[in-house]
Coordinates of C-alpha atoms in Angstrom, one line a residue:
Chain T
X15 CA 95.6 120.3 131.9
X16 CA 98.3 122.2 129.8
X17 CA 99.8 118.8 129.2
X18 CA 97.1 117.4 127.9
X19 CA 95.8 119.6 125.8
X20 CA 99.0 119.5 123.9
X21 CA 98.2 116.3 122.4
X22 CA 97.2 116.2 118.6
X23 CA 95.3 112.9 119.2
X24 CA 92.6 114.6 121.3
X25 CA 89.1 113.8 119.5
X26 CA 87.4 117.0 119.0
X27 CA 84.2 115.7 116.9
X28 CA 82.4 112.5 116.4
X29 CA 79.7 112.2 114.1
X30 CA 77.7 109.0 112.7
X31 CA 76.6 109.2 108.9
X32 CA 72.9 108.9 107.8
X33 CA 72.9 105.0 108.0
X34 CA 75.1 104.6 110.8
X35 CA 77.4 102.5 108.9
X36 CA 80.2 104.9 109.2
X37 CA 81.5 107.0 112.1
X38 CA 84.0 109.6 111.8
X39 CA 86.0 111.4 114.2
X40 CA 88.3 114.8 114.0
X41 CA 91.1 115.3 116.3
X42 CA 93.0 118.0 117.3
X43 CA 96.1 117.2 114.9
X44 CA 93.9 118.0 111.8
X45 CA 93.2 114.0 111.4
X46 CA 90.1 112.5 110.3
X47 CA 89.4 108.8 111.2
X48 CA 86.5 106.7 109.7
X49 CA 85.1 103.7 111.2
X50 CA 82.8 101.1 109.6
X51 CA 80.4 98.8 111.0
X52 CA 81.3 95.5 110.2
X53 CA 78.4 93.6 108.2
X54 CA 76.7 91.0 110.2
X55 CA 77.6 87.6 109.3
X56 CA 76.4 84.1 110.6
X57 CA 80.0 82.9 111.2
X58 CA 80.6 85.5 113.7
X59 CA 77.6 86.4 115.7
X60 CA 79.5 87.5 118.3
X61 CA 81.4 90.4 116.1
X62 CA 78.0 91.8 115.3
X63 CA 78.2 95.2 114.4
X64 CA 81.9 96.1 115.5
X65 CA 83.3 99.5 114.0
X66 CA 86.9 99.1 112.4
X67 CA 89.0 101.6 111.1
X68 CA 87.9 102.2 107.5
X69 CA 90.1 105.3 106.4
X70 CA 92.3 107.8 108.0
X71 CA 93.4 111.1 106.4
X72 CA 95.0 114.4 107.3
X73 CA 92.0 116.8 106.5
X74 CA 93.5 120.1 107.8
X75 CA 97.1 121.1 108.2
X76 CA 98.5 124.2 110.4
X77 CA 98.1 127.4 108.7
X78 CA 99.6 130.8 109.1
X79 CA 97.8 134.0 108.5
X80 CA 100.7 136.4 107.3
X81 CA 98.4 139.3 107.3
X82 CA 97.2 139.1 110.8
X83 CA 100.3 137.2 112.3
X84 CA 98.2 134.4 113.2
X85 CA 98.5 130.9 113.6
X86 CA 95.6 128.8 112.2
X87 CA 94.7 125.5 114.2
X88 CA 94.5 122.5 112.3
X89 CA 92.0 121.1 114.8
X90 CA 88.7 119.7 113.4
X91 CA 85.9 121.6 115.0
X92 CA 83.0 119.8 113.3
X93 CA 82.4 116.9 110.6
X94 CA 79.0 116.4 108.9
X95 CA 78.2 113.7 106.7
X96 CA 76.3 114.3 103.4
X97 CA 73.7 112.0 102.6
X98 CA 74.9 108.8 100.3
X99 CA 73.9 109.5 96.7
X100 CA 76.5 106.9 95.3
X101 CA 78.9 104.3 95.7
X102 CA 81.3 107.3 97.4
X103 CA 80.9 108.8 100.9
X104 CA 81.3 112.5 101.2
X105 CA 81.8 114.5 104.4
X106 CA 82.4 118.1 105.3
X107 CA 85.2 118.8 107.7
X108 CA 86.2 122.1 109.4
X109 CA 88.8 124.0 111.4
X110 CA 88.7 127.6 112.3
X111 CA 88.5 128.9 109.0
X112 CA 88.5 126.6 106.0
X113 CA 85.7 124.1 105.4
X114 CA 86.6 121.0 103.2
X115 CA 84.5 118.4 101.4
X116 CA 86.1 115.1 101.4
X117 CA 85.1 112.1 99.0
X118 CA 85.9 108.8 100.4
X119 CA 85.7 106.0 98.1
X120 CA 86.8 102.4 97.8
X121 CA 89.0 101.0 95.1
X122 CA 89.1 97.3 94.6
X123 CA 90.2 97.0 91.0
X124 CA 93.2 98.5 89.1
X125 CA 94.2 98.9 85.3
X126 CA 97.0 96.6 84.3
X127 CA 98.4 96.3 80.8
X128 CA 99.3 100.3 80.1
X129 CA 101.0 100.4 76.8
X130 CA 103.3 103.4 77.7
X131 CA 104.0 102.2 81.2
X132 CA 105.4 99.0 82.7
X133 CA 104.0 97.3 85.7
X134 CA 105.9 99.4 87.8
X135 CA 104.8 102.6 86.2
X136 CA 108.0 103.2 84.6
X137 CA 108.0 104.9 81.2
X138 CA 108.5 102.4 78.4
X139 CA 110.8 103.6 75.6
X140 CA 108.3 104.0 72.9
X141 CA 110.6 102.3 70.4
X142 CA 110.5 99.2 72.4
X143 CA 106.9 98.9 71.8
X144 CA 105.6 96.8 68.8
X145 CA 102.0 95.8 69.7
X146 CA 99.0 97.5 71.5
X147 CA 96.7 96.4 74.0
X148 CA 93.8 97.5 76.0
X149 CA 94.5 97.8 79.7
X150 CA 92.3 95.6 81.7
X151 CA 90.8 95.8 85.3
X152 CA 92.1 93.6 87.7
X153 CA 90.9 93.0 91.2
X154 CA 93.3 94.4 94.2
X155 CA 93.1 94.6 97.8
X156 CA 90.6 96.9 98.9
X157 CA 92.0 100.6 99.2
X158 CA 89.9 103.2 100.8
X159 CA 90.9 106.7 99.5
X160 CA 90.0 110.0 100.5
X161 CA 90.4 113.1 98.3
X162 CA 89.6 116.5 98.9
X163 CA 86.9 117.6 96.3
X164 CA 86.3 121.2 97.5
X165 CA 87.9 123.7 99.5
X166 CA 85.8 126.5 101.2
X167 CA 88.1 129.2 102.4
X168 CA 88.6 132.9 103.3
X169 CA 84.9 133.3 104.1
X170 CA 85.3 133.7 107.9
X171 CA 86.9 136.2 109.8
X172 CA 86.1 134.7 113.1
X173 CA 86.3 131.3 114.2
X174 CA 83.9 128.8 112.8
X175 CA 82.0 127.0 115.6
X176 CA 79.4 124.9 113.2
X177 CA 78.3 123.4 110.1
X178 CA 75.3 122.1 108.8
X179 CA 74.3 120.3 105.6
X180 CA 70.8 121.5 104.5
X181 CA 68.0 119.1 103.6
X182 CA 68.2 120.2 100.0
X183 CA 71.5 118.6 99.8
X184 CA 72.6 121.4 97.5
X185 CA 73.8 123.8 100.4
X186 CA 75.2 123.9 103.7
X187 CA 76.0 126.8 106.2
X188 CA 79.2 127.7 108.2
X189 CA 78.7 129.7 111.3
X190 CA 81.4 131.8 112.9
X191 CA 81.2 134.1 116.2
X192 CA 79.3 136.7 114.4
X193 CA 78.3 135.7 111.0
X194 CA 76.5 132.6 109.2
X195 CA 77.7 131.9 105.5
X196 CA 75.5 130.0 103.1
X197 CA 77.5 127.9 100.3
X198 CA 76.7 125.8 97.4
X199 CA 78.4 122.8 97.5
X200 CA 79.5 123.3 93.7
X201 CA 80.9 126.9 94.4
X202 CA 83.9 127.5 96.3
X203 CA 84.6 131.1 95.4
X204 CA 81.4 132.5 96.7
X205 CA 79.3 132.4 99.7
X206 CA 76.1 134.2 100.8
X207 CA 76.1 135.8 104.1
X208 CA 72.8 135.2 105.9
X209 CA 73.4 136.4 109.4
X210 CA 75.4 139.1 110.6
X211 CA 75.4 140.2 114.2
X212 CA 78.7 142.3 114.0
X213 CA 77.8 145.7 115.6
X214 CA 79.0 148.6 113.9
X215 CA 81.1 149.4 116.7
X216 CA 82.8 146.4 118.4
X217 CA 82.8 148.2 121.6
X218 CA 78.9 147.3 121.6
X219 CA 79.5 143.7 121.3
X220 CA 77.4 141.8 123.6
X221 CA 76.9 138.4 122.2
X222 CA 78.2 136.2 119.9
X223 CA 76.7 133.2 118.1
X224 CA 77.8 129.8 119.4
X225 CA 76.2 127.1 117.3
X226 CA 73.8 126.8 114.5
X227 CA 72.1 124.0 112.6
X228 CA 69.7 123.7 109.5
X229 CA 65.8 122.4 110.1
X230 CA 66.1 118.4 109.2
X231 CA 63.4 118.8 106.6
X232 CA 62.4 122.5 105.9
X233 CA 65.6 123.5 103.9
X234 CA 64.4 127.5 104.4
X235 CA 64.7 127.2 108.4
X236 CA 67.7 127.1 110.5
X237 CA 68.6 128.0 114.1
X238 CA 71.6 129.7 115.8
X239 CA 72.3 129.8 119.5
X240 CA 73.9 132.7 121.2
X241 CA 76.3 133.2 124.3
X242 CA 73.5 134.7 126.0
X243 CA 71.8 131.7 126.3
X244 CA 69.1 132.7 123.5
X245 CA 68.1 131.0 120.2
X246 CA 66.7 132.3 117.0
X247 CA 64.9 130.4 114.6
X248 CA 65.5 132.2 111.0
X249 CA 63.5 131.7 107.8
X250 CA 65.5 132.5 104.6
X251 CA 62.6 133.1 102.4
X252 CA 61.9 136.2 104.8
X253 CA 64.7 138.3 103.6
X254 CA 68.4 137.6 102.0
X255 CA 70.0 138.7 105.3
X256 CA 68.4 137.0 108.2
X257 CA 68.8 139.4 110.7
X258 CA 65.5 139.7 112.1
X259 CA 64.5 136.3 113.4
X260 CA 61.0 134.4 112.8
X261 CA 61.3 133.1 116.5
X262 CA 63.2 134.0 119.6
X263 CA 63.7 131.4 122.2
X264 CA 64.6 132.9 125.5
X265 CA 63.9 131.6 129.2
X266 CA 63.7 134.4 131.8
X267 CA 66.4 134.2 134.3
X268 CA 65.9 132.7 137.8
X269 CA 66.9 135.5 139.9
X270 CA 67.6 132.9 142.9
X271 CA 70.3 131.5 140.8
X272 CA 72.0 134.6 140.0
X273 CA 75.7 134.5 140.8
X274 CA 78.8 136.0 139.6
X275 CA 79.1 133.8 136.7
X276 CA 75.4 133.5 135.8
X277 CA 76.2 135.1 132.4
X278 CA 78.8 132.9 131.4
X279 CA 77.4 129.7 132.5
X280 CA 74.1 130.6 130.4
X281 CA 76.1 130.6 127.0
X282 CA 74.7 127.8 124.9
X283 CA 77.4 125.5 123.7
X284 CA 75.6 123.2 121.3
X285 CA 72.0 123.1 119.6
X286 CA 70.5 120.5 117.7
X287 CA 67.0 119.8 116.1
X288 CA 65.1 116.5 117.3
X289 CA 64.7 114.3 114.2
X290 CA 61.2 115.0 113.9
X291 CA 62.0 118.7 113.5
X292 CA 59.6 119.7 116.2
X293 CA 62.1 120.4 118.9
X294 CA 65.3 122.0 119.7
X295 CA 67.7 120.9 122.4
X296 CA 70.2 123.4 123.8
X297 CA 73.0 122.6 126.4
X298 CA 74.5 125.2 128.5
X299 CA 77.1 124.7 131.2
X300 CA 74.8 123.0 133.9
X301 CA 71.8 122.2 132.1
X302 CA 69.9 120.5 129.1
X303 CA 67.0 122.0 127.9
X304 CA 64.4 120.9 125.3
X305 CA 62.6 123.7 123.6
X306 CA 59.3 123.1 121.6
X307 CA 59.4 125.4 118.4
X308 CA 55.9 126.4 118.9
X309 CA 56.9 128.0 122.4
X310 CA 59.4 130.6 122.8
X311 CA 59.0 131.7 126.3
X312 CA 60.4 128.8 127.8
X313 CA 61.7 125.3 127.4
X314 CA 59.5 122.5 127.7
X315 CA 61.8 120.5 129.6
X316 CA 65.2 121.0 131.6
X317 CA 67.7 118.5 132.7
X318 CA 70.2 119.3 135.3
X319 CA 73.5 117.5 134.1
X320 CA 75.7 118.4 137.2
X321 CA 74.1 120.7 139.3
X322 CA 76.4 120.0 142.2
X323 CA 79.0 122.2 140.3
X324 CA 76.9 125.3 140.8
X325 CA 78.6 126.3 144.2
X326 CA 82.0 125.3 142.6
X327 CA 81.7 127.9 139.8
X328 CA 84.9 130.0 141.1
X329 CA 87.2 127.2 141.0
X330 CA 86.0 126.0 137.7
X331 CA 86.6 129.5 136.4
X332 CA 90.1 129.5 137.7
X333 CA 90.7 126.1 136.0
X334 CA 89.1 127.2 132.7
X335 CA 86.6 124.3 132.9
X336 CA 83.8 126.8 132.8
X337 CA 84.4 127.4 129.5
X338 CA 84.2 124.0 128.4
X339 CA 81.9 123.6 125.3
X340 CA 79.7 120.4 125.9
X341 CA 77.6 118.9 123.1
X342 CA 74.4 117.0 123.2
X343 CA 72.6 114.5 121.0
X344 CA 69.3 113.0 120.5
X345 CA 68.6 109.2 119.8
X346 CA 67.0 108.1 116.9
X347 CA 63.3 108.5 118.1
X348 CA 64.0 111.5 119.8
X349 CA 62.9 109.8 123.4
X350 CA 66.5 109.8 124.8
X351 CA 68.8 112.7 125.1
X352 CA 72.6 112.4 125.8
X353 CA 75.4 114.9 127.2
X354 CA 78.8 114.7 128.5
X355 CA 80.3 115.9 132.0
X356 CA 83.5 115.5 134.0
X357 CA 85.4 112.5 135.3
X358 CA 84.8 110.7 132.1
X359 CA 80.9 110.6 133.1
X360 CA 78.1 111.0 130.4
X361 CA 74.5 111.3 131.2
X362 CA 71.4 110.1 129.6
X363 CA 67.9 111.3 130.0
X364 CA 64.7 109.5 129.0
X365 CA 62.2 112.0 128.2
X366 CA 59.2 109.8 128.6
X367 CA 60.1 108.0 131.7
X368 CA 62.0 111.1 133.3
X369 CA 64.5 108.6 134.4
X370 CA 68.2 109.4 134.2
X371 CA 71.6 107.4 134.2
X372 CA 75.1 108.5 134.7
X373 CA 77.6 106.2 133.0
X374 CA 81.5 106.1 132.9
X375 CA 84.0 105.8 129.7
X376 CA 86.7 104.0 131.2
X377 CA 89.3 101.2 130.0
X378 CA 88.5 99.8 133.6
X379 CA 84.9 99.6 133.1
X380 CA 84.8 98.8 129.4
X381 CA 85.8 95.1 128.8
X382 CA 84.3 94.0 125.6
X383 CA 80.7 93.1 126.4
X384 CA 80.8 94.4 129.7
X385 CA 77.6 96.0 131.1
X386 CA 78.1 99.6 132.1
X387 CA 77.5 100.5 135.8
X388 CA 75.6 103.4 136.8
X389 CA 77.5 105.8 138.5
X390 CA 76.5 108.4 141.2
X391 CA 78.0 111.6 142.3
X392 CA 77.6 112.5 146.3
X393 CA 76.6 115.8 146.7
X394 CA 77.1 116.1 150.1
X395 CA 76.8 114.1 153.5
X396 CA 77.7 110.5 153.7
X397 CA 79.3 108.9 150.8
X398 CA 78.0 105.4 150.1
X399 CA 80.6 102.8 148.8
X400 CA 80.6 103.2 145.1
X401 CA 79.6 106.7 145.1
X402 CA 82.1 109.5 143.9
X403 CA 82.1 112.7 145.7
X404 CA 82.4 116.1 144.1
X405 CA 85.7 116.9 145.2
X406 CA 87.2 113.6 143.7
X407 CA 86.1 114.2 140.1
X408 CA 88.7 114.6 137.7
X409 CA 88.1 117.7 135.6
X410 CA 90.8 116.9 133.2
X411 CA 88.7 114.1 132.1
X412 CA 85.7 115.6 130.0
X413 CA 83.1 114.1 127.5
X414 CA 82.5 117.1 125.2
X415 CA 81.5 115.0 122.2
X416 CA 79.3 112.1 122.0
X417 CA 77.3 110.6 118.8
X418 CA 74.3 108.5 118.7
X419 CA 73.6 106.0 115.8
X420 CA 70.4 107.2 113.8
X421 CA 68.4 104.3 114.3
X422 CA 69.8 101.9 116.7
X423 CA 71.1 102.1 120.6
X424 CA 74.9 102.4 119.7
X425 CA 76.6 105.5 121.0
X426 CA 80.0 106.8 120.4
X427 CA 81.7 108.7 123.4
X428 CA 84.9 110.7 122.9
X429 CA 87.0 110.6 126.2
X430 CA 90.1 112.7 125.3
X431 CA 92.2 110.9 122.9
X432 CA 90.0 107.7 123.4
X433 CA 86.8 106.5 121.4
X434 CA 84.3 104.3 123.1
X435 CA 81.6 102.9 121.3
X436 CA 78.9 101.1 123.3
X437 CA 75.7 99.0 122.1
X438 CA 72.7 98.0 123.5
X439 CA 72.7 94.3 124.5
X440 CA 69.3 93.5 123.6
X441 CA 69.0 90.6 120.9
Chain P
X26 CA 85.9 143.0 152.9
X27 CA 85.8 139.3 152.0
X28 CA 83.8 140.4 149.2
X29 CA 86.0 143.0 148.1
X30 CA 89.1 140.6 148.5
X31 CA 87.3 137.9 146.3
X32 CA 86.3 140.6 143.5
X33 CA 89.7 141.8 143.5
X34 CA 91.2 138.3 143.1
X35 CA 88.5 137.7 140.1
X36 CA 89.5 140.6 138.5
X37 CA 93.2 140.0 138.6
X38 CA 92.6 136.3 137.5
X39 CA 90.6 137.7 134.6
X40 CA 93.1 140.0 133.5
X41 CA 95.7 137.3 133.5
X42 CA 93.5 135.1 131.4
X43 CA 92.8 137.9 128.9
X44 CA 96.8 138.3 128.5
X45 CA 97.3 134.7 128.0
X46 CA 94.4 134.2 125.7
X47 CA 96.3 136.5 123.5
X48 CA 99.4 134.0 123.2
X49 CA 97.4 130.8 122.6
X50 CA 97.6 129.1 119.3
X51 CA 94.7 130.1 116.8
X52 CA 94.7 133.9 117.9
X53 CA 92.1 135.9 120.1
X54 CA 88.9 134.1 120.6
X55 CA 86.1 136.6 120.6
X56 CA 84.0 134.4 122.8
X57 CA 86.4 133.7 125.3
X58 CA 87.1 137.4 125.4
X59 CA 83.5 138.5 125.7
X60 CA 83.1 135.9 128.7
X61 CA 86.3 137.1 130.6
X62 CA 85.2 140.8 130.2
X63 CA 81.9 139.9 131.5
X64 CA 83.3 138.3 134.4
X65 CA 85.6 141.2 134.6
X66 CA 82.8 143.7 134.7
X67 CA 80.8 141.8 137.4
X68 CA 84.0 141.5 139.7
X69 CA 84.4 145.3 139.3
X70 CA 81.1 146.3 140.1
X71 CA 80.9 143.9 142.9
X72 CA 84.0 145.2 144.2
X73 CA 82.9 149.1 143.8
X74 CA 79.6 148.4 145.3
X75 CA 81.3 146.9 148.2
X76 CA 83.6 149.3 148.6
X77 CA 81.0 152.0 148.3
X78 CA 79.1 150.4 151.3
X79 CA 82.0 150.2 153.4
X80 CA 82.8 153.7 153.5
X81 CA 79.4 154.9 153.4
X82 CA 77.1 152.5 155.0
X83 CA 74.0 154.4 155.8
X84 CA 73.3 155.7 152.5
X85 CA 72.1 153.2 150.2
X86 CA 73.4 153.3 146.6
X87 CA 71.2 154.8 144.2
X88 CA 70.3 153.0 141.2
X89 CA 71.9 154.9 138.2
X90 CA 70.7 153.4 134.7
X91 CA 72.2 155.6 132.0
X92 CA 75.6 155.7 131.6
X93 CA 75.1 159.0 130.3
X94 CA 77.9 161.2 131.9
X95 CA 75.5 164.2 132.2
X96 CA 73.6 162.6 134.8
X97 CA 74.4 163.5 138.5
X98 CA 72.1 161.4 140.7
X99 CA 73.9 161.8 143.6
X100 CA 77.5 161.8 145.2
X101 CA 77.7 158.3 145.6
X102 CA 76.7 157.7 142.2
X103 CA 79.0 159.7 141.0
X104 CA 81.9 158.1 143.0
X105 CA 80.9 154.7 141.7
X106 CA 80.5 156.0 138.1
X107 CA 83.6 157.8 138.2
X108 CA 85.7 154.6 138.9
X109 CA 85.4 153.7 135.2
X110 CA 84.8 156.9 133.5
X111 CA 83.3 156.8 130.2
X112 CA 85.9 156.9 127.4
X113 CA 83.5 158.4 125.1
X114 CA 81.6 155.4 123.8
X115 CA 78.2 155.7 123.3
X116 CA 75.5 155.0 126.3
X117 CA 73.6 152.2 124.4
X118 CA 71.3 150.6 126.6
X119 CA 72.8 147.1 127.6
X120 CA 70.2 144.3 126.8
X121 CA 71.6 141.9 129.3
X122 CA 71.9 144.4 132.2
X123 CA 69.4 142.8 134.8
X124 CA 70.8 144.7 137.6
X125 CA 70.4 148.4 138.5
X126 CA 74.0 148.8 139.1
X127 CA 76.0 152.0 137.7
X128 CA 77.4 151.0 134.4
X129 CA 79.7 153.6 133.1
X130 CA 80.7 151.7 130.4
X131 CA 79.8 148.7 128.2
X132 CA 81.7 145.3 127.5
X133 CA 84.7 145.1 125.5
X134 CA 85.4 148.8 125.0
X135 CA 88.4 149.1 122.8
X136 CA 89.3 152.6 123.0
X137 CA 92.6 153.6 122.1
X138 CA 93.9 154.9 125.5
X139 CA 95.5 157.9 123.8
X140 CA 92.4 159.2 122.0
X141 CA 90.2 158.2 125.0
X142 CA 92.3 160.6 127.2
X143 CA 91.6 163.7 125.2
X144 CA 88.0 163.1 125.0
X145 CA 87.5 162.2 128.6
X146 CA 85.4 164.6 130.6
X147 CA 86.7 165.3 134.0
X148 CA 83.4 165.3 135.9
X149 CA 84.4 165.4 139.2
X150 CA 88.1 166.0 139.9
X151 CA 87.2 167.7 143.0
X152 CA 85.8 164.6 144.5
X153 CA 88.9 163.5 146.0
X154 CA 87.6 161.7 149.3
X155 CA 90.4 159.9 150.9
X156 CA 88.7 156.9 150.3
X157 CA 88.1 157.4 146.4
X158 CA 91.6 158.5 145.4
X159 CA 92.2 154.8 144.3
X160 CA 88.8 155.0 142.4
X161 CA 89.3 158.2 140.7
X162 CA 92.7 158.9 138.9
X163 CA 93.6 162.2 139.2
X164 CA 94.6 164.6 136.5
X165 CA 98.4 164.7 137.7
X166 CA 98.4 160.9 137.9
X167 CA 97.5 160.9 134.2
X168 CA 99.7 163.2 133.0
X169 CA 102.7 161.6 134.4
X170 CA 101.5 158.4 133.2
X171 CA 101.3 160.0 129.6
X172 CA 104.9 160.4 129.9
X173 CA 105.7 157.0 131.2
X174 CA 104.0 155.8 128.1
X175 CA 106.2 157.8 126.0
X176 CA 108.9 155.9 127.2
X177 CA 107.7 152.5 126.8
X178 CA 110.9 151.1 125.1
X179 CA 111.9 150.0 128.3
X180 CA 109.7 147.2 128.3
X181 CA 111.3 144.0 128.3
X182 CA 111.0 142.0 125.1
X183 CA 109.4 139.2 126.5
X184 CA 106.5 141.3 127.3
X185 CA 106.1 142.6 123.9
X186 CA 102.8 141.6 122.4
X187 CA 102.3 139.4 119.6
X188 CA 102.2 141.3 116.3
X189 CA 98.9 143.2 116.6
X190 CA 95.9 141.4 115.3
X191 CA 94.2 143.3 112.6
X192 CA 90.9 141.2 113.2
X193 CA 89.2 141.0 116.3
X194 CA 87.8 143.1 118.8
X195 CA 90.7 143.9 121.1
X196 CA 93.5 145.3 119.2
X197 CA 94.8 147.4 121.8
X198 CA 94.5 145.2 124.6
X199 CA 98.1 143.9 124.5
X200 CA 99.4 147.5 124.7
X201 CA 97.2 148.4 127.2
X202 CA 97.9 145.3 129.5
X203 CA 101.6 145.5 128.9
X204 CA 101.9 149.1 130.1
X205 CA 99.7 148.5 133.1
X206 CA 100.8 144.8 134.0
X207 CA 104.5 144.5 133.4
X208 CA 105.1 143.7 136.7
X209 CA 101.8 141.9 137.5
X210 CA 101.9 139.5 134.8
X211 CA 105.1 137.9 135.7
X212 CA 103.2 136.4 138.8
X213 CA 101.1 133.7 139.0
X214 CA 97.6 135.1 139.7
X215 CA 97.5 133.5 143.2
X216 CA 100.2 135.6 144.1
X217 CA 99.6 139.0 145.3
X218 CA 100.5 141.3 142.5
X219 CA 103.2 144.0 142.8
X220 CA 102.0 147.3 141.8
X221 CA 103.8 148.5 138.3
X222 CA 106.4 151.0 138.3
X223 CA 104.0 153.4 136.7
X224 CA 101.9 153.5 139.6
X225 CA 104.6 154.0 142.1
X226 CA 105.8 156.9 140.6
X227 CA 102.6 159.1 141.1
X228 CA 102.4 160.4 144.6
X229 CA 98.4 160.5 144.1
X230 CA 98.5 156.8 144.0
X231 CA 97.6 155.0 147.3
X232 CA 99.6 152.0 147.7
X233 CA 96.5 149.9 149.0
X234 CA 94.3 150.8 145.9
X235 CA 97.2 151.0 143.2
X236 CA 96.2 147.6 142.0
X237 CA 92.6 148.4 141.6
X238 CA 93.6 151.8 140.1
X239 CA 95.7 149.8 137.5
X240 CA 92.9 147.3 137.0
X241 CA 90.2 149.8 136.5
X242 CA 92.1 151.5 133.8
X243 CA 92.6 148.6 131.9
X244 CA 89.1 147.6 132.0
X245 CA 88.1 150.7 130.9
X246 CA 90.5 150.8 127.9
X247 CA 89.9 147.3 127.0

């Protein structure tokens, strides 16, 4: 496991933009790779909607905090796109300490005919210039360039786990273990602290913030999840510092499930609003839960992702897998939810039919246009031919990050350092 | 007995993980440290309650809700509570405590060991059951250890902690772990750890419980 984790190309975040035309991935080495969907053309029907590399750039570099003698990892924790407002694309990318706003734009013309420079860019001797001309723009090969437009630094003492763009498109928030800050895109030297759960005495610390997200339509509302398995909905209109929640979502613990590791497996690793804004989905170590914003005392749906691991928590603690932070996603219509598991398996749950499926992201199973075969984990007793037993699962192959196209059935699945893109075959 | 062994193994493992989490890139992760301390505490409680039951099987363990040192419900409760003496921290109620197990201290308590020892109340130094010597650090043992700590320069360089983190919840962890676990940390968690030299120097320390002795104190300081 330690060998794998040292590789810089391990994907650490995946995100479609608002139209689904672009797909961004961030990796452990601080790089961002953006894929663009090919335009559909009549000539190449079979290549409909393939994603190809559009731009690659180094977003974050490793840094050293001299004051604290700490190395700051360059790993990209999250990428979030801004909605497109002109020809350029904008995204936020963050590591543990610094958020950056990147502008990704195309250049297909370049100016030629400078007076003071020759065609190679070398300065000309002014004495040799006898005439003046107006530079003209000539077409060139398409170049995609990424430039950092804003750097939002020095606002987080602890490690940033989430960023979320507000529906007002003017502000965004960044959350670390104990605090959430609100930023204006134009202002990099100030941020408002809107949540602070740091106790006066750190000895009294009992929970940390694990994820946060703005409501998709109400620019005053956001949620944040905690390591104790609770979710708080906050309203920024209520007060400047949102220490008191508007709603508090918590499910009473099932005493029959209590174990040594109960506390740590109840920690929520991801929280996502549905596109409608009516529901929130949370992921803890063994389950995915859907909550109705109008009901605080329990989730409306609970899905078991890999309950067969419940009896193996001790081994998973030993190999550190119990600390893995899985993400979860909604499809465009909020009817299906998806999350990852081990052995490069990922799971989808249909909320209406209550059916679920386990699929595998692997090279062997993923020839182009091959149909994914559902997989099954054998829990005990006789193992059928194509089932896999729990003890044969490869825990080093984990799918932590997945993304779903905003309107179509296209999914992106990150398996360690490989990105898989699957599409529905419906034509 | 099995429960005790398992709990002890988990405690050892947790301490090892805590130490190594400080060495990783990016610095100490607050969430991870919190989770490790939760597991450590659960394991310790399990170990202690299993130990108490083993020693006095007829008397059920009474619930002690408040960590208030002034409460003396019963001898058993004291025995267990003494094992993790309060280091002068606040007896604040713990929201996530769903069990009525004795809780003498809270989660990541970062008491600097020195001031903690000064303020520690020796509630029950007369409680020196044969079976509980390992749980209750005696005064003599503590004094000898303080002398030992003064000569910490002998700690090998490779175990020097990374430069102290001004941020984060556990600035004293490295120092505590370094003193207590200099022998332990050289081993993999699977191998039974040898008791650190500090422990063996104390006559009051029973070899069988020296590991727990050391672990308990580390947890308290943590």
